[in-house]
Amino acid sequence: DAKTTQPPSMDCAEGRAANLPCNHSTISGNEYVYWYRQIHSQGPQYIIHGLKNNETNEMASLIITEDRKSSTLILPHATLRDTAVYYCIVRVATNAGNMLTFGGGTRLMVKP
Amino acid sequence: GAVVSQHPSWVICKSGTSVKIECRSLDFQATTMFWYRQFPKQSLMLMATSNEGSKATYEQGVEKDKFLINHASLTLSTLTVTSAHPEDSSFYICSARSGTGVNEQFFGPGTRLTVL
């Protein structure tokens, strides 16, 4: 699976949008971009995934560049409960045995 | 989303004893389950992958005789840490997937193991 690069940490003001970038310049055509987050002492939580098109759900929006070499996770109105480590992962989705490989992630701190 | 549970959520044991951690998929059948380990301030590291009814595949550096994995049914996998030592103290997280296709991988809440 392609490697991802994320900033180690970011701060965001409560109520503002949090934009978390991820570089995946070696992504291949059949790899999806997944985002998970891990709140302290909990298991990772699925947020969103996408292939080419931008995606939106009740938690976040995922913006993927046209060349697919980078993406941005957007939390439109960050709250204190969004403080967590956010992981960007690329993976071929059609192989059920293909596990998720976690990098360092971005530690997002939402401040009042 | 689908729910994965782990039991116990935390455990403290003496050095030399064995500890079993259960992972259950509550509302779906998990053909594949994964076990991760996470040390403080570090990312998750995959330990092993198990498919229902077959032997687990361990990552390099993970001792299969020390970390026994059983995936006896489509909803249950167990990880047994045998002859635990203080260096095995960690946060153990299981994850489950169902079938094939574009789908999410669901994670349990984790088990905090402390070996005295």
Tab-separated table of C-alpha atoms in Angstrom:
chain	number	residue	atom	x	y	z
A	1	ASP	CA	0.000	0.000	0.000
A	2	ALA	CA	1.121	3.544	-0.682
A	3	LYS	CA	2.767	5.534	2.094
A	4	THR	CA	1.160	8.670	3.502
A	5	THR	CA	2.648	11.806	5.031
A	6	GLN	CA	0.791	13.922	7.587
A	7	PRO	CA	1.848	16.810	9.827
A	8	PRO	CA	2.458	15.486	13.349
A	9	SER	CA	0.210	18.007	15.050
A	10	MET	CA	-2.290	20.801	14.436
A	11	ASP	CA	-4.349	23.178	16.519
A	12	CYS	CA	-7.831	24.390	15.718
A	13	ALA	CA	-10.177	26.821	17.454
A	14	GLU	CA	-13.475	25.409	18.630
A	15	GLY	CA	-16.247	26.110	16.137
A	16	ARG	CA	-13.874	26.671	13.244
A	17	ALA	CA	-13.189	24.284	10.403
A	18	ALA	CA	-10.298	21.876	10.861
A	19	ASN	CA	-8.467	21.045	7.644
A	20	LEU	CA	-6.150	18.059	7.940
A	21	PRO	CA	-3.842	17.453	4.978
A	22	CYS	CA	-2.391	14.177	3.770
A	23	ASN	CA	0.125	13.490	1.017
A	24	HIS	CA	0.021	10.168	-0.802
A	25	SER	CA	2.056	10.864	-3.926
A	26	THR	CA	2.675	7.172	-4.699
A	27	ILE	CA	-0.986	6.158	-4.588
A	28	SER	CA	-1.992	3.718	-7.291
A	29	GLY	CA	-5.174	3.683	-9.313
A	30	ASN	CA	-6.986	1.057	-7.265
A	31	GLU	CA	-6.134	2.426	-3.833
A	32	TYR	CA	-8.689	4.234	-1.730
A	33	VAL	CA	-8.010	6.964	0.805
A	34	TYR	CA	-9.346	6.190	4.280
A	35	TRP	CA	-9.478	8.424	7.329
A	36	TYR	CA	-9.726	7.160	10.886
A	37	ARG	CA	-9.345	8.931	14.190
A	38	GLN	CA	-8.355	7.719	17.616
A	39	ILE	CA	-9.460	9.484	20.737
A	40	HIS	CA	-7.192	8.897	23.694
A	41	SER	CA	-7.344	5.313	25.061
A	42	GLN	CA	-9.995	4.230	22.566
A	43	GLY	CA	-9.963	2.162	19.415
A	44	PRO	CA	-9.759	3.909	16.040
A	45	GLN	CA	-13.025	5.202	14.608
A	46	TYR	CA	-13.810	5.173	10.904
A	47	ILE	CA	-14.524	8.629	9.480
A	48	ILE	CA	-14.711	8.517	5.712
A	49	HIS	CA	-13.130	7.070	2.593
A	50	GLY	CA	-12.961	7.901	-1.089
A	51	LEU	CA	-11.390	6.975	-4.404
A	52	LYS	CA	-11.537	9.933	-6.773
A	53	ASN	CA	-14.526	12.091	-6.009
A	54	ASN	CA	-14.982	14.291	-3.002
A	55	GLU	CA	-17.052	12.687	-0.288
A	56	THR	CA	-19.159	14.021	2.548
A	57	ASN	CA	-20.924	12.372	5.438
A	58	GLU	CA	-22.274	13.425	8.798
A	59	MET	CA	-18.808	13.549	10.317
A	60	ALA	CA	-16.587	15.153	7.721
A	61	SER	CA	-15.767	15.953	4.127
A	62	LEU	CA	-12.948	14.435	2.116
A	63	ILE	CA	-11.393	16.445	-0.670
A	64	ILE	CA	-9.119	14.504	-3.041
A	65	THR	CA	-7.002	16.378	-5.572
A	66	GLU	CA	-7.491	15.603	-9.227
A	67	ASP	CA	-4.140	13.826	-9.467
A	68	ARG	CA	-5.028	11.937	-6.246
A	69	LYS	CA	-1.614	12.661	-4.773
A	70	SER	CA	-3.038	14.432	-1.761
A	71	SER	CA	-6.244	14.845	0.170
A	72	THR	CA	-7.744	16.953	2.934
A	73	LEU	CA	-10.104	15.909	5.675
A	74	ILE	CA	-12.394	18.721	6.723
A	75	LEU	CA	-14.237	18.861	10.036
A	76	PRO	CA	-16.584	21.775	9.327
A	77	HIS	CA	-17.207	22.910	12.899
A	78	ALA	CA	-14.637	21.404	15.233
A	79	THR	CA	-15.629	20.733	18.829
A	80	LEU	CA	-13.521	19.855	21.846
A	81	ARG	CA	-14.585	16.222	21.382
A	82	ASP	CA	-12.840	16.176	18.003
A	83	THR	CA	-9.469	16.321	19.758
A	84	ALA	CA	-7.815	13.092	18.601
A	85	VAL	CA	-5.120	11.592	16.415
A	86	TYR	CA	-6.271	11.477	12.794
A	87	TYR	CA	-4.866	8.814	10.499
A	88	CYS	CA	-4.835	8.975	6.710
A	89	ILE	CA	-4.402	5.544	5.128
A	90	VAL	CA	-4.383	4.353	1.542
A	91	ARG	CA	-5.283	0.798	0.726
A	92	VAL	CA	-6.606	-1.461	-1.965
A	93	ALA	CA	-10.143	-1.930	-0.731
A	94	THR	CA	-11.216	-5.030	-2.567
A	95	ASN	CA	-8.980	-7.424	-0.672
A	96	ALA	CA	-10.663	-8.374	2.574
A	97	GLY	CA	-7.407	-9.689	3.970
A	98	ASN	CA	-5.602	-6.456	3.336
A	99	MET	CA	-5.140	-4.784	6.671
A	100	LEU	CA	-4.943	-1.097	7.503
A	101	THR	CA	-1.415	0.115	8.135
A	102	PHE	CA	-1.208	3.101	10.452
A	103	GLY	CA	1.400	5.839	10.164
A	104	GLY	CA	2.069	8.530	12.704
A	105	GLY	CA	-1.127	10.473	12.095
A	106	THR	CA	-1.896	14.086	12.988
A	107	ARG	CA	-2.632	14.976	16.578
A	108	LEU	CA	-5.426	17.537	16.362
A	109	MET	CA	-5.946	19.722	19.405
A	110	VAL	CA	-9.202	21.671	19.412
A	111	LYS	CA	-8.935	24.621	21.750
A	112	PRO	CA	-11.722	26.681	23.329
B	1	GLY	CA	-21.472	1.406	11.649
B	2	ALA	CA	-20.838	-2.141	12.766
B	3	VAL	CA	-19.858	-2.789	16.381
B	4	VAL	CA	-16.802	-4.649	17.615
B	5	SER	CA	-16.436	-5.349	21.317
B	6	GLN	CA	-13.455	-6.392	23.393
B	7	HIS	CA	-13.304	-8.007	26.787
B	8	PRO	CA	-11.870	-7.163	29.188
B	9	SER	CA	-11.366	-3.431	28.713
B	10	TRP	CA	-8.446	-3.529	31.089
B	11	VAL	CA	-6.520	-6.196	32.958
B	12	ILE	CA	-3.687	-6.279	35.456
B	13	CYS	CA	-1.788	-9.516	35.887
B	14	LYS	CA	1.343	-10.861	37.488
B	15	SER	CA	4.429	-11.643	35.461
B	16	GLY	CA	4.407	-15.202	34.191
B	17	THR	CA	0.650	-15.586	33.959
B	18	SER	CA	-1.418	-15.827	30.778
B	19	VAL	CA	-4.126	-13.410	29.754
B	20	LYS	CA	-6.904	-13.965	27.224
B	21	ILE	CA	-8.539	-11.080	25.370
B	22	GLU	CA	-11.770	-11.607	23.445
B	23	CYS	CA	-12.867	-9.735	20.349
B	24	ARG	CA	-16.418	-10.029	19.055
B	25	SER	CA	-18.211	-8.631	16.040
B	26	LEU	CA	-21.687	-7.968	17.404
B	27	ASP	CA	-23.830	-7.369	14.337
B	28	PHE	CA	-21.884	-8.772	11.408
B	29	GLN	CA	-19.810	-11.777	10.466
B	30	ALA	CA	-16.107	-11.075	10.378
B	31	THR	CA	-14.240	-13.207	7.885
B	32	THR	CA	-11.000	-11.490	8.832
B	33	MET	CA	-9.860	-10.136	12.165
B	34	PHE	CA	-6.724	-8.207	12.950
B	35	TRP	CA	-4.856	-7.678	16.204
B	36	TYR	CA	-2.876	-4.507	16.816
B	37	ARG	CA	-0.681	-3.368	19.666
B	38	GLN	CA	-0.092	0.228	20.654
B	39	PHE	CA	2.542	1.508	23.058
B	40	PRO	CA	2.165	4.941	24.694
B	41	LYS	CA	2.460	7.857	22.274
B	42	GLN	CA	3.003	5.492	19.343
B	43	SER	CA	0.878	4.402	16.437
B	44	LEU	CA	-0.890	1.076	16.073
B	45	MET	CA	1.307	-1.801	15.007
B	46	LEU	CA	-0.246	-4.833	13.373
B	47	MET	CA	0.547	-8.061	15.193
B	48	ALA	CA	-1.381	-10.659	13.213
B	49	THR	CA	-4.178	-11.325	10.768
B	50	SER	CA	-6.578	-14.187	11.240
B	51	ASN	CA	-9.210	-15.694	8.997
B	52	GLU	CA	-12.018	-17.755	10.434
B	53	GLY	CA	-11.087	-21.416	10.683
B	54	SER	CA	-7.450	-21.045	9.705
B	55	LYS	CA	-4.160	-20.244	11.377
B	56	ALA	CA	-3.225	-16.650	11.986
B	57	THR	CA	-0.553	-14.896	9.962
B	58	TYR	CA	1.894	-13.091	12.225
B	59	GLU	CA	3.883	-9.989	11.373
B	60	GLN	CA	7.641	-10.131	11.476
B	61	GLY	CA	8.966	-9.969	15.005
B	62	VAL	CA	5.749	-11.147	16.673
B	63	GLU	CA	6.175	-14.475	18.447
B	64	LYS	CA	3.330	-16.796	17.512
B	65	ASP	CA	3.930	-19.041	20.523
B	66	LYS	CA	3.661	-16.094	22.874
B	67	PHE	CA	0.650	-14.419	21.297
B	68	LEU	CA	-1.826	-17.195	20.571
B	69	ILE	CA	-4.675	-16.223	18.283
B	70	ASN	CA	-7.818	-18.263	17.756
B	71	HIS	CA	-10.533	-17.289	15.286
B	72	ALA	CA	-12.958	-20.134	15.888
B	73	SER	CA	-16.106	-18.483	14.576
B	74	LEU	CA	-17.184	-15.628	12.340
B	75	THR	CA	-17.920	-13.456	15.355
B	76	LEU	CA	-15.162	-14.283	17.838
B	77	SER	CA	-11.386	-14.067	17.913
B	78	THR	CA	-9.204	-14.422	20.989
B	79	LEU	CA	-5.676	-13.279	21.728
B	80	THR	CA	-3.858	-15.044	24.556
B	81	VAL	CA	-0.688	-13.461	25.879
B	82	THR	CA	1.207	-16.382	27.375
B	83	SER	CA	3.723	-16.030	30.194
B	84	ALA	CA	3.241	-12.287	30.215
B	85	HIS	CA	6.108	-9.986	31.155
B	86	PRO	CA	6.130	-6.262	31.977
B	87	GLU	CA	7.310	-5.441	28.444
B	88	ASP	CA	4.047	-6.935	27.146
B	89	SER	CA	2.138	-4.150	28.884
B	90	SER	CA	0.377	-2.317	26.099
B	91	PHE	CA	-2.956	-1.353	24.545
B	92	TYR	CA	-4.259	-4.245	22.449
B	93	ILE	CA	-6.840	-3.460	19.777
B	94	CYS	CA	-8.718	-5.855	17.557
B	95	SER	CA	-10.370	-5.066	14.264
B	96	ALA	CA	-12.788	-6.894	12.020
B	97	ARG	CA	-13.744	-6.881	8.362
B	98	SER	CA	-16.532	-8.637	6.573
B	99	GLY	CA	-16.439	-10.034	3.072
B	100	THR	CA	-14.871	-8.176	0.211
B	101	GLY	CA	-15.401	-4.942	-1.596
B	102	VAL	CA	-15.157	-1.368	-0.515
B	103	ASN	CA	-15.991	-1.483	3.146
B	104	GLU	CA	-14.721	-0.168	6.381
B	105	GLN	CA	-12.603	-1.946	8.925
B	106	PHE	CA	-14.175	-1.712	12.348
B	107	PHE	CA	-12.188	-1.491	15.547
B	108	GLY	CA	-12.827	-2.596	19.071
B	109	PRO	CA	-12.399	-0.229	22.020
B	110	GLY	CA	-9.087	-1.789	23.029
B	111	THR	CA	-7.799	-3.668	26.065
B	112	ARG	CA	-5.240	-2.112	28.392
B	113	LEU	CA	-2.879	-4.821	29.680
B	114	THR	CA	-0.600	-4.083	32.608
B	115	VAL	CA	1.836	-6.777	33.685
B	116	LEU	CA	3.347	-6.305	37.119
